[in-house]
Amino acid sequence: LAKKYGPVFSVQLGTKKTVVLCGTDAVKDALINYADEFSGRPKTPLSEQASKGN
């Protein structure tokens, strides 16, 4: 999907709109330059599974 839509895009997962970051550059940019926007995100079953509860 990143080849078609770029390194940052959103998808609808059920009732939640989710931002997808593809690649280390996109993740680093988001966490450093947009820390306030990306902090405090709600936990979801998918994120819980991906992080194994951490």
PDB file of C-alpha atoms in Angstrom:
ATOM      1  CA  LEU A   1       0.000   0.000   0.000  1.00  0.00           C
ATOM      2  CA  ALA A   2       2.880   2.382   0.681  1.00  0.00           C
ATOM      3  CA  LYS A   3       3.957   2.207  -2.957  1.00  0.00           C
ATOM      4  CA  LYS A   4       0.500   3.404  -3.999  1.00  0.00           C
ATOM      5  CA  TYR A   5      -0.351   5.857  -1.173  1.00  0.00           C
ATOM      6  CA  GLY A   6       3.020   6.881   0.253  1.00  0.00           C
ATOM      7  CA  PRO A   7       4.637   6.266   3.637  1.00  0.00           C
ATOM      8  CA  VAL A   8       1.764   7.756   5.671  1.00  0.00           C
ATOM      9  CA  PHE A   9      -1.883   6.957   5.023  1.00  0.00           C
ATOM     10  CA  SER A  10      -5.059   6.123   6.905  1.00  0.00           C
ATOM     11  CA  VAL A  11      -7.383   3.153   6.782  1.00  0.00           C
ATOM     12  CA  GLN A  12     -10.740   2.462   8.366  1.00  0.00           C
ATOM     13  CA  LEU A  13     -10.557  -0.476  10.818  1.00  0.00           C
ATOM     14  CA  GLY A  14     -14.103  -1.112  11.902  1.00  0.00           C
ATOM     15  CA  THR A  15     -15.320   2.136  13.420  1.00  0.00           C
ATOM     16  CA  LYS A  16     -11.818   3.564  13.906  1.00  0.00           C
ATOM     17  CA  LYS A  17      -9.750   5.561  11.423  1.00  0.00           C
ATOM     18  CA  THR A  18      -6.151   4.404  11.779  1.00  0.00           C
ATOM     19  CA  VAL A  19      -2.960   6.120  10.636  1.00  0.00           C
ATOM     20  CA  VAL A  20      -0.416   3.753   9.075  1.00  0.00           C
ATOM     21  CA  LEU A  21       3.276   4.653   9.043  1.00  0.00           C
ATOM     22  CA  CYS A  22       5.455   2.661   6.640  1.00  0.00           C
ATOM     23  CA  GLY A  23       9.198   2.669   7.124  1.00  0.00           C
ATOM     24  CA  THR A  24      11.582   3.910   9.737  1.00  0.00           C
ATOM     25  CA  ASP A  25      11.787   7.412   8.245  1.00  0.00           C
ATOM     26  CA  ALA A  26       8.013   7.916   8.546  1.00  0.00           C
ATOM     27  CA  VAL A  27       7.950   6.550  12.099  1.00  0.00           C
ATOM     28  CA  LYS A  28      10.924   8.677  13.180  1.00  0.00           C
ATOM     29  CA  ASP A  29       9.395  11.802  11.616  1.00  0.00           C
ATOM     30  CA  ALA A  30       6.056  11.162  13.325  1.00  0.00           C
ATOM     31  CA  LEU A  31       7.528  10.481  16.758  1.00  0.00           C
ATOM     32  CA  ILE A  32      10.020  13.357  16.704  1.00  0.00           C
ATOM     33  CA  ASN A  33       8.293  16.116  14.731  1.00  0.00           C
ATOM     34  CA  TYR A  34       4.648  15.282  15.546  1.00  0.00           C
ATOM     35  CA  ALA A  35       5.005  13.867  19.055  1.00  0.00           C
ATOM     36  CA  ASP A  36       1.938  15.679  20.432  1.00  0.00           C
ATOM     37  CA  GLU A  37      -0.293  14.452  17.610  1.00  0.00           C
ATOM     38  CA  PHE A  38       0.860  10.851  18.000  1.00  0.00           C
ATOM     39  CA  SER A  39       0.914  10.661  21.805  1.00  0.00           C
ATOM     40  CA  GLY A  40      -1.906   9.325  23.919  1.00  0.00           C
ATOM     41  CA  ARG A  41      -3.420   7.143  21.244  1.00  0.00           C
ATOM     42  CA  PRO A  42      -6.033   4.659  22.501  1.00  0.00           C
ATOM     43  CA  LYS A  43      -5.139   1.017  22.864  1.00  0.00           C
ATOM     44  CA  THR A  44      -6.794  -1.270  20.343  1.00  0.00           C
ATOM     45  CA  PRO A  45      -6.890  -5.068  20.141  1.00  0.00           C
ATOM     46  CA  LEU A  46      -4.556  -4.891  17.134  1.00  0.00           C
ATOM     47  CA  SER A  47      -2.012  -2.677  18.908  1.00  0.00           C
ATOM     48  CA  GLU A  48      -2.214  -4.826  22.032  1.00  0.00           C
ATOM     49  CA  GLN A  49      -1.512  -7.956  19.983  1.00  0.00           C
ATOM     50  CA  ALA A  50       1.322  -6.290  18.061  1.00  0.00           C
ATOM     51  CA  SER A  51       3.000  -5.032  21.241  1.00  0.00           C
ATOM     52  CA  LYS A  52       2.183  -8.180  23.224  1.00  0.00           C
ATOM     53  CA  GLY A  53       0.636  -5.990  25.933  1.00  0.00           C
ATOM     54  CA  ASN A  54       3.714  -3.798  26.473  1.00  0.00           C
TER      55      ASN A  54
END
